[in-house]
Coordinates of C-alpha atoms and ligand atoms in Angstrom, one line a residue:
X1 CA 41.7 16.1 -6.7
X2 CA 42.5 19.0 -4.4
X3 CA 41.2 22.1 -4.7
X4 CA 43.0 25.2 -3.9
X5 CA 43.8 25.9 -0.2
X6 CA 42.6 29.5 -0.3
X7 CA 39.4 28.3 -1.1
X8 CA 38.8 27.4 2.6
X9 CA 35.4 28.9 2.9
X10 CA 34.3 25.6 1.6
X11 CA 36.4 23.2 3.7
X12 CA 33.8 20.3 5.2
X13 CA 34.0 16.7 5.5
X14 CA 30.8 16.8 3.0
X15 CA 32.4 19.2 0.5
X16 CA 35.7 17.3 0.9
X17 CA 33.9 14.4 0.2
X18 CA 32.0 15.7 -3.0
X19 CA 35.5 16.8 -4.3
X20 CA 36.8 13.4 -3.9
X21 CA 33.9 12.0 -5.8
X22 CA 34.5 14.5 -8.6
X23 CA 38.5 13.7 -8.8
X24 CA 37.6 10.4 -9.3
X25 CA 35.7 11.0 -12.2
X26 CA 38.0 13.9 -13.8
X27 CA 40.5 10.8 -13.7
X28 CA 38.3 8.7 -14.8
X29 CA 36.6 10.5 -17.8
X30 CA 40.6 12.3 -18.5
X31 CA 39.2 15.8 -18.0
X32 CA 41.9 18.4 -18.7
X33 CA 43.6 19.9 -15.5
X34 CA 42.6 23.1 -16.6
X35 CA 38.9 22.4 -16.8
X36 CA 38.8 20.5 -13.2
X37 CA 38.5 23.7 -10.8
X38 CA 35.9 25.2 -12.4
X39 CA 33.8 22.5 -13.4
X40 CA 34.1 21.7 -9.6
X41 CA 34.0 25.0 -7.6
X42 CA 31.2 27.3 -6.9
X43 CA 30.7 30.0 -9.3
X44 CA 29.0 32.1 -6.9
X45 CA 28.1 31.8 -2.8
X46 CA 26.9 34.3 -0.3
X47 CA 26.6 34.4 3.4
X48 CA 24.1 36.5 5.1
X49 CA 23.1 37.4 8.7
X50 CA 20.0 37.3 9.6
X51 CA 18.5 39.5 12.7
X52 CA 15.2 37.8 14.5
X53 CA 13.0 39.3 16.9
X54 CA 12.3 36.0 19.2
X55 CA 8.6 35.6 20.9
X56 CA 10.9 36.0 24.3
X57 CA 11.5 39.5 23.0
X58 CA 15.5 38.9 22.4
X59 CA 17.2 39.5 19.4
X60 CA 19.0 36.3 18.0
X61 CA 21.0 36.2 14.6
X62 CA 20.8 33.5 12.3
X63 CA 23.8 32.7 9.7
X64 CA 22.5 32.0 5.9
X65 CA 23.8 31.3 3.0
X66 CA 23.0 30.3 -0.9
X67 CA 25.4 28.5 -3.4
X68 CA 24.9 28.7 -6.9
X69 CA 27.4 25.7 -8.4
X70 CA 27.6 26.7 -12.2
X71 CA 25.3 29.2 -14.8
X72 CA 26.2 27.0 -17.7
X73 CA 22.8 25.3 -19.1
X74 CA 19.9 28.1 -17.2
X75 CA 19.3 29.0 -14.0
X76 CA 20.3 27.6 -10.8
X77 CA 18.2 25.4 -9.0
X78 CA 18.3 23.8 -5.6
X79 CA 16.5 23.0 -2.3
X80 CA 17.1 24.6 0.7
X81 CA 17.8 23.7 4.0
X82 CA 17.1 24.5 7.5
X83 CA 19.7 22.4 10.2
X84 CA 21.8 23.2 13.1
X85 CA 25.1 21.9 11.6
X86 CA 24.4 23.5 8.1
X87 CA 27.7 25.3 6.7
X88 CA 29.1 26.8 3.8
X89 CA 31.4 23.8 2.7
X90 CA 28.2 20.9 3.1
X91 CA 25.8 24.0 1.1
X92 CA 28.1 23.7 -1.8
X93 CA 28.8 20.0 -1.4
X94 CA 25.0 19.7 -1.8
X95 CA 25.4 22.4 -5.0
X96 CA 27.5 20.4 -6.9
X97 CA 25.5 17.5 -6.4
X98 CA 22.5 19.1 -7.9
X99 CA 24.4 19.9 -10.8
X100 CA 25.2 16.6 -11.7
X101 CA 21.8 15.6 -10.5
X102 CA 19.8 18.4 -13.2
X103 CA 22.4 17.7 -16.0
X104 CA 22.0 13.9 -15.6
X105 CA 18.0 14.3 -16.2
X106 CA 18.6 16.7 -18.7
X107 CA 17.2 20.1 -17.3
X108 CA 18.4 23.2 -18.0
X109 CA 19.9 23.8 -14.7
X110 CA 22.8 24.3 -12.7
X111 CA 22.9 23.2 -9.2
X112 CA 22.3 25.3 -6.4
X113 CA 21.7 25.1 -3.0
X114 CA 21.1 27.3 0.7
X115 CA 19.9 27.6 4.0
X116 CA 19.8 28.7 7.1
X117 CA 22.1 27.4 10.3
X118 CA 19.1 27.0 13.2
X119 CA 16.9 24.1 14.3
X120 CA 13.0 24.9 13.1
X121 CA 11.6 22.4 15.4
X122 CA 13.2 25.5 18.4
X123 CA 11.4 27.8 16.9
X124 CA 7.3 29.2 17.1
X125 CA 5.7 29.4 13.9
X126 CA 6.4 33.4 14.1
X127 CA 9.7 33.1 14.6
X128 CA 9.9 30.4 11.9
X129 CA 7.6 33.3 9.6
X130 CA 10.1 35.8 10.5
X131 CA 13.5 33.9 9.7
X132 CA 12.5 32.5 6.3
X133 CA 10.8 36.0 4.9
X134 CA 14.3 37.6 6.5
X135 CA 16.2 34.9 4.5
X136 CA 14.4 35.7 1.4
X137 CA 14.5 39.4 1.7
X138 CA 18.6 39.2 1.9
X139 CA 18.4 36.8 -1.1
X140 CA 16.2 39.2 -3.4
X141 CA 19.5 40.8 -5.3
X142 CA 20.6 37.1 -5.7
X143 CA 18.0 35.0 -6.7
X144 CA 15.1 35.5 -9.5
X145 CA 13.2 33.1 -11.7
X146 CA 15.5 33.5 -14.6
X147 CA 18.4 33.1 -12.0
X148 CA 18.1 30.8 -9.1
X149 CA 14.9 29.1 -8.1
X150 CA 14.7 27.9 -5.0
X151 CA 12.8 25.0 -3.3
X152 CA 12.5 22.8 0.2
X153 CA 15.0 20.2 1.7
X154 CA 15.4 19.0 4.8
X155 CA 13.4 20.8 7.9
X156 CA 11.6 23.0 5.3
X157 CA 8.1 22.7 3.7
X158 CA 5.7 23.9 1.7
X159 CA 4.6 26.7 4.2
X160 CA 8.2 28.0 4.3
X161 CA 8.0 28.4 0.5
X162 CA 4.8 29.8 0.5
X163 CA 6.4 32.6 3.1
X164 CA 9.3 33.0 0.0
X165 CA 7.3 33.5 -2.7
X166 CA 5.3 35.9 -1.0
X167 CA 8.3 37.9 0.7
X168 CA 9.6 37.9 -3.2
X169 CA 6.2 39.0 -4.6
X170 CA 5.6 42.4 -1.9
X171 CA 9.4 43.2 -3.3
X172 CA 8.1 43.0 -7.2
X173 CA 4.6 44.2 -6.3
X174 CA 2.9 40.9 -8.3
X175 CA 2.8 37.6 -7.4
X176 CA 5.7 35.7 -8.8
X177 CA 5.2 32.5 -8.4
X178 CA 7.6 30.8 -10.1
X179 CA 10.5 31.9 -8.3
X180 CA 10.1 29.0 -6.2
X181 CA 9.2 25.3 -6.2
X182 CA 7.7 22.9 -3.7
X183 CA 4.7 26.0 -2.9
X184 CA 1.3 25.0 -1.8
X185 CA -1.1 24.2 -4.9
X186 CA -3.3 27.0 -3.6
X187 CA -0.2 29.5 -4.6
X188 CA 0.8 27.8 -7.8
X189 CA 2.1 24.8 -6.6
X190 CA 2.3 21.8 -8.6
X191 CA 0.0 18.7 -7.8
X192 CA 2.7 15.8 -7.1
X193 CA 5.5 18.5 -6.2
X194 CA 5.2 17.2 -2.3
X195 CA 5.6 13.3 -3.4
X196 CA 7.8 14.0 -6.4
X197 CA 11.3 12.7 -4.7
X198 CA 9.9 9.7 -2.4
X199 CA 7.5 8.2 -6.0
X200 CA 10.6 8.6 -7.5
X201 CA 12.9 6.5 -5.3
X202 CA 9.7 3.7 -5.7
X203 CA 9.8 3.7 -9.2
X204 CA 13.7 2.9 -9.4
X205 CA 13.2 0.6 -6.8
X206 CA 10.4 -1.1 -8.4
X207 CA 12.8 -1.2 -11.3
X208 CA 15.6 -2.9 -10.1
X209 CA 13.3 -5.4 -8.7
X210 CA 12.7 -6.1 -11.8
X211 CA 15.9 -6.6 -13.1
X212 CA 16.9 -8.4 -9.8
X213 CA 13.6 -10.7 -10.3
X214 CA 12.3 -10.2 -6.8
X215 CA 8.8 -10.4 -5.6
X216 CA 6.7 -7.5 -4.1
X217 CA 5.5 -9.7 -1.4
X218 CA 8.7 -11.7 -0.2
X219 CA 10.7 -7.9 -0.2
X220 CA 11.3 -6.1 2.9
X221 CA 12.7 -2.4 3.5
X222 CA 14.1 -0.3 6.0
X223 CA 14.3 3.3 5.6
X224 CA 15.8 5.8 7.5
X225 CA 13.9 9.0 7.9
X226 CA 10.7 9.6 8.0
X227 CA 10.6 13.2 6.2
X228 CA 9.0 14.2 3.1
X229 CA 11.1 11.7 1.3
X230 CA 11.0 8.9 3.6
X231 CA 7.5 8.8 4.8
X232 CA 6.5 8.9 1.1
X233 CA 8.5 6.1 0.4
X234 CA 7.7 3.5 3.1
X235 CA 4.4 4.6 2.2
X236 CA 4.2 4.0 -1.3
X237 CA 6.3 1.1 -1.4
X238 CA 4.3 -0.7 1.8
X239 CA 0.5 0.8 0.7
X240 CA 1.0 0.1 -3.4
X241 CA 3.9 -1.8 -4.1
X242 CA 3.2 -4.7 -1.3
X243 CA 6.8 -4.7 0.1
X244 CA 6.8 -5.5 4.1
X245 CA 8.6 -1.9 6.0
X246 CA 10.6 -3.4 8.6
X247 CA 12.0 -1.2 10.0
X248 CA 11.5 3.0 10.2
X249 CA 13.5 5.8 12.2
X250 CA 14.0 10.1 12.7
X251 CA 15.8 12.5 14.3
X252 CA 14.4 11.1 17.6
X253 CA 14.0 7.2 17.5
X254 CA 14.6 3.9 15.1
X255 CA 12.1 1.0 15.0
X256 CA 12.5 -2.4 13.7
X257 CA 9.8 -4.9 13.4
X258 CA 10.4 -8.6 11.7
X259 CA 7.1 -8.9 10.9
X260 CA 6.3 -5.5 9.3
X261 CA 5.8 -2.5 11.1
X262 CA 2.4 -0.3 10.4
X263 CA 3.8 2.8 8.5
X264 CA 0.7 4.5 7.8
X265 CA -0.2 4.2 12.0
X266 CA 3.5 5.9 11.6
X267 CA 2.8 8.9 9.3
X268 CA -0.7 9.7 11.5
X269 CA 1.6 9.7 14.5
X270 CA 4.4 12.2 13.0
X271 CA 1.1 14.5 11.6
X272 CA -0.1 14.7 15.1
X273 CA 2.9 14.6 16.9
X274 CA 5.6 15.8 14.7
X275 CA 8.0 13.1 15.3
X276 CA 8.5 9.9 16.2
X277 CA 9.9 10.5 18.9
X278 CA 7.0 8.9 21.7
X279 CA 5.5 6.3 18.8
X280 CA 5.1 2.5 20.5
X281 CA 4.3 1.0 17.2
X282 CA 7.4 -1.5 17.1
X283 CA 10.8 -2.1 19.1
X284 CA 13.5 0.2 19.6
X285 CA 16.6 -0.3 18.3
X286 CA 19.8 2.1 18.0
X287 CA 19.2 4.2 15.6
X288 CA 22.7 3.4 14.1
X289 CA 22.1 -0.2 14.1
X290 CA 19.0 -0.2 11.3
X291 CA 21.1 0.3 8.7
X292 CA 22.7 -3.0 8.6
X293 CA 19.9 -4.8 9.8
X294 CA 18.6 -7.5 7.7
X295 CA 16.4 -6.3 4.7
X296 CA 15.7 -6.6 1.0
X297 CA 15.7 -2.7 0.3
X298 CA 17.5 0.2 2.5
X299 CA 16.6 3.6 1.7
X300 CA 18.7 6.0 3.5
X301 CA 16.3 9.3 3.3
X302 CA 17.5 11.9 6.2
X303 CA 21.6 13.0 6.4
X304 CA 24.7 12.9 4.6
X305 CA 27.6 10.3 5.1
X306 CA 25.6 7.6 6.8
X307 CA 26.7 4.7 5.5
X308 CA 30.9 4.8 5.8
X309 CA 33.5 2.9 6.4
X310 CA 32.2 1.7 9.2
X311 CA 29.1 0.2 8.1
X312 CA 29.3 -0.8 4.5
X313 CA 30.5 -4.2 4.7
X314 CA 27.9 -4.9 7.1
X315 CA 25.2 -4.0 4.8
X316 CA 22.8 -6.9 4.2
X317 CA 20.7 -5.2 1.6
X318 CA 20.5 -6.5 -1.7
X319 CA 19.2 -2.8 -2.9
X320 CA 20.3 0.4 -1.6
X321 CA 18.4 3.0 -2.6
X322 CA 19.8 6.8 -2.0
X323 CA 17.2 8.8 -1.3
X324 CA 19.3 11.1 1.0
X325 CA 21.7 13.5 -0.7
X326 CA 25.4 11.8 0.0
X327 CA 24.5 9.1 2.4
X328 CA 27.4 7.0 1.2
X329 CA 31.1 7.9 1.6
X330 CA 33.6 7.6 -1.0
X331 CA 35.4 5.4 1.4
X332 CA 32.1 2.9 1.7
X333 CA 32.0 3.1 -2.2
X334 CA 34.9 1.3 -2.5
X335 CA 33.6 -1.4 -0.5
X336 CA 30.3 -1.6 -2.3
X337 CA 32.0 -1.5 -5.5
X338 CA 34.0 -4.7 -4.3
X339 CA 30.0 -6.3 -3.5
X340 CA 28.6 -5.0 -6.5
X341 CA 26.9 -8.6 -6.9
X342 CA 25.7 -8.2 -3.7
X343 CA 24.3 -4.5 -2.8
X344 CA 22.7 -2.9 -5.9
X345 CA 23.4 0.5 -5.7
X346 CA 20.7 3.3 -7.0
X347 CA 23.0 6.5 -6.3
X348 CA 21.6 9.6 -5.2
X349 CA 21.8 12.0 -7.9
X350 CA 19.2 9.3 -9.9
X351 CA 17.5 7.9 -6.8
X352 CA 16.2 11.3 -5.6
X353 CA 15.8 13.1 -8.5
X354 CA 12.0 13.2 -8.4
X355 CA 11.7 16.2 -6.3
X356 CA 13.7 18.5 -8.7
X357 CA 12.2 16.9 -12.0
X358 CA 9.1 17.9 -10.7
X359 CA 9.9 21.3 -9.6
X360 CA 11.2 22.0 -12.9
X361 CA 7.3 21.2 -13.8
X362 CA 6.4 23.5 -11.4
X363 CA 8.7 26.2 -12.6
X364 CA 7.6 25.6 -16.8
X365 CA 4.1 25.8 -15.5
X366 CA 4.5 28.7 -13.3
X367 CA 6.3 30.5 -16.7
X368 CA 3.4 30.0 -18.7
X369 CA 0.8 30.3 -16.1
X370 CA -0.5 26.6 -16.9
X371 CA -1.9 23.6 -14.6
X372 CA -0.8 20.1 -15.3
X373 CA -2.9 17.1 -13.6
X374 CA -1.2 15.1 -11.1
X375 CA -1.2 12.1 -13.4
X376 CA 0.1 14.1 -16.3
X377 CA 2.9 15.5 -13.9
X378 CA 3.6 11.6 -12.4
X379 CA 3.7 10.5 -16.2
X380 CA 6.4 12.8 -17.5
X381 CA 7.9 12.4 -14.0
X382 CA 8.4 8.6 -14.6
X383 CA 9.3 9.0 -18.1
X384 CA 11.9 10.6 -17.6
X385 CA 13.1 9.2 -14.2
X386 CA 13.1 5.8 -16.8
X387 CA 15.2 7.3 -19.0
X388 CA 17.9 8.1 -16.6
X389 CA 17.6 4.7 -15.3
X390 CA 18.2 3.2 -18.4
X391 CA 21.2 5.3 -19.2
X392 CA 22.8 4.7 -15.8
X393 CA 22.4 0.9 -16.3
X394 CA 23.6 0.5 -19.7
X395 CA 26.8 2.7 -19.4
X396 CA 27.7 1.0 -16.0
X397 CA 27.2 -2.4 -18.1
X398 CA 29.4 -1.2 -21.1
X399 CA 32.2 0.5 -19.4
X400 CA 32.0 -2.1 -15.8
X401 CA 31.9 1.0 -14.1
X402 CA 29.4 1.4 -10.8
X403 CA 26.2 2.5 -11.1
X404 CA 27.3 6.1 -9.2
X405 CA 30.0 6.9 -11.5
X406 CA 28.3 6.0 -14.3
X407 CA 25.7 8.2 -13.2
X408 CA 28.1 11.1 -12.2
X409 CA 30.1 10.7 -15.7
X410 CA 26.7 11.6 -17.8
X411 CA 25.8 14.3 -15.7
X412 CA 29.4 15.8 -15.4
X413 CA 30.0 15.3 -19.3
X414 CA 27.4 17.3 -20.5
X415 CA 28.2 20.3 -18.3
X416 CA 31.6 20.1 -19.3
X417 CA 30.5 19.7 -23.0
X418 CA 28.5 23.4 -22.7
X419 CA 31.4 25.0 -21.0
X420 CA 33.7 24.0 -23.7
X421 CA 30.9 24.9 -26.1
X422 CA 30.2 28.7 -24.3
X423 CA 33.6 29.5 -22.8
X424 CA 35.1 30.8 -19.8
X425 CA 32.3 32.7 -18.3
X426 CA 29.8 30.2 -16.9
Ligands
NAD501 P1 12.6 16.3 6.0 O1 13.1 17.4 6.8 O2 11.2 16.3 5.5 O3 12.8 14.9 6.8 C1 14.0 14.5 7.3 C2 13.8 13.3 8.1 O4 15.1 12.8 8.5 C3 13.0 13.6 9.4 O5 12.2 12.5 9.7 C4 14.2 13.7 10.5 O6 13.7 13.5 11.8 C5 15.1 12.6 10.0 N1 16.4 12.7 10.4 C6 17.2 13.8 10.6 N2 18.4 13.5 11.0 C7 18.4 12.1 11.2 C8 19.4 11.2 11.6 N3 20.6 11.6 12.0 N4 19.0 9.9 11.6 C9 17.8 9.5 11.2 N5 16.8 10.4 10.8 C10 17.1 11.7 10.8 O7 13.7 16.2 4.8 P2 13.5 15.6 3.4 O8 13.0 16.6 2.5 O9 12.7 14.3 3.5 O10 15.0 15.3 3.0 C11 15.6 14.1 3.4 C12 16.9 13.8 2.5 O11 16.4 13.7 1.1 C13 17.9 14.9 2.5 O12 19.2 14.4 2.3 C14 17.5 15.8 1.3 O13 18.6 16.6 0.8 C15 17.1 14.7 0.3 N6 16.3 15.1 -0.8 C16 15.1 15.8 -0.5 C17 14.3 16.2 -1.6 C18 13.0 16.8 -1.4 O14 12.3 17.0 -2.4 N7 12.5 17.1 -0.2 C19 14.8 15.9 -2.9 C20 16.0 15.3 -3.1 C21 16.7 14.9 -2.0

């Protein structure tokens, strides 16, 4: 699939790469030619500039921007995300994704997705304060809770949507608190919101254990990134589910430990410290190189297009769980598919769906001003991250299709069933 030249506001290795994904499955599923483009394209994106007064008392300008992928089954929803290297193209890459993502766990969504091109660990916590209320202020004709709910990704946290909702409330002149997800409890956050994605990527990986017969205590992971998604992960899956984390890495550093490397020592460093930048707790190793080091479980959980050409043959993991959005190229597809017997693959837009699930908790219960326990939110979370599972599985069985396109061909068949249903507007 192509998509139209003109439309080179998008143009990115990670949109590019999201396209390719979908032609495949257009040719796959036979979509009609004239329902490809927009089923495919953004239905709306916006750049904005935004102005900063820095501590140092310049004035710097920060580029924004927020893609909403289709308004087909509710409003948009989607995280967003504060990097250096963000762009337009990888902010709608990451769009469409969620689409498929919401419509595969059946919420009334469309994918969505924005940020801001700057690196917060640069910035002072004012300056931080000023950029995201300055983002949110530009997004106010945009955004609402009945149009486009935001939440966090990478390098944002529940402060910056605190700073959101707030910036949105002084506009309406109440508090409105569900016009985003991922908020502290104390401002109508959701209890489980914060561990929603990384519970989520245990649960499947509990459940292809499972499937795969392998025992808690002979498994070992490595996971790359040791964010909200990551750290929750190695933690979960080394504190609960008895699995041996052998190996850990950031931004900053990679560690790899045969015998099992101390992840909760890990996450008190990264609270102090915010990284793990200066952390002795294991040995070294190029960051790169953890991927395809031996390991039972890999959960990619930080950046896009990780594991390519270059790597996948070399994986030696017998699950690979996505908790990244896009870790794994189109091109490395292809190789996994040739080792399906060897690498089970939990794709992304099922692997990390926790964190929206629950935000879509977060955004029922901010509606109707009601508080759900954290076991009742981790209960419907699980029930429905089981019923995806299952789905995925059994269609990938049926059809002998991989476990990504049979997850992508649910997800993309039931937005194309409600365009065909509503028309040409959404
Ligand atoms: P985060 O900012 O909390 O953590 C990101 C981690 O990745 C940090 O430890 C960072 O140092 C590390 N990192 C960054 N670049 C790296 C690199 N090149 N190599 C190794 N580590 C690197 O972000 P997060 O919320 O944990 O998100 C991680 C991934 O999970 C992203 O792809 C995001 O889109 C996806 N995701 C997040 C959520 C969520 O609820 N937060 C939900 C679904 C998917």
């Amino acid at each position: 699939m192509s998509f139209n030249s003109s439309l080179n506001i998008y143009d990115d290795p990670t949109f590019r790469m999201a396209c390719e994904q979908f032609g495949f499955l257009a040719d796959y599923l036979g979509i009609d030619r004239n329902d490809r483009d927009r089923l495919m394209l953004p239905k709306r994106s916006v750049a904005v500039t935004l102005p900063v007064h820095m501590d140092d008392g310049s004035t710097q300008t920060f580029q924004g921007y927020r893609v909403q992928h289709h308004l087909t089954l509710g409003p948009t929803k989607g995280g967003t995300r504060f990097s250096p290297d963000l762009s337009m193209g990888e902010t709608a890459a990451l769009a469409m994704w969620m689409s498929w993502k919401c419509a595969l766990a059946n919420l009334p969504y469309g994918g969505a997705k924005g940020g801001i091109m700057c690196d917060p660990r640069t910035l002072s916590r004012r300056e931080l304060e000023a950029l995201s209320r300055r983002y949110m202020q530009e997004m106010i004709p945009f955004v609402g809770p009945h149009t486009d709910i935001m939440g966090p990704d990478m390098g944002t946290n529940e402060q910056v949507m605190a700073w959101f909702m707030d910036t949105y409330s002084v506009y309406q002149g109440y508090a409105v608190n569900e016009i985003v997800t991922g908020k502290p409890v104390s401002v109508g956050g959701t209890e489980g919101r914060r561990e929603a994605t990384g519970r989520g990527v245990v649960y499947l990986v509990e459940r292809a254990m499972d499937m795969l017969k392998m025992e808690p205590e002979k498994t070992t992971a490595v996971v790359q990134g040791f964010g909200n998604v990551g750290a929750v992960a190695a933690l979960s899956l080394g504190l609960k589910t008895g699995v041996k984390i052998l190996g850990i890495s950031d931004a900053f550093a990679a560690f790899y430990n045969p015998k099992g490397l101390d992840v909760r020592a890990a996450d008190a460093w990264v609270a102090k410290h915010g990284s793990l930048k200066e952390w002795d707790g294991g040995d070294r190793v190029e960051p790169k190189e953890l991927l395809t080091m031996k390991c039972d479980v890999l959960i990619p959980a930080a950046v896009d297009r990780v594991i390519n050409e270059s790597n996948a043959a070399k994986l030696q993991c017998r699950i690979l769980a996505e908790g990244a959005n896009g870790p794994t190229t189109p091109e490395a597809d292809r190789i996994l598919d040739q080792r399906w017997s060897e690498v089970f693959v939990i794709p992304d837009i099922l692997c990390n769906a926790g964190g929206v699930i629950v935000s879509y908790f977060e955004w029922v219960q901010g509606l109707q001003a009601f508080m759900w326990s954290e076991t009742e939110v981790t209960d419907k979370l699980f029930r429905i991250m089981e019923h995806s599972f299952t789905q995925v599985i059994q269609r990938a069985k049926r059809h002998k299709i991989s476990h990504r396109t049979a997850a992508m061909a649910i997800g993309v068949e039931r937005v194309l069933k409600a365009k065909q249903s509503r028309g040409l507007f959404p």
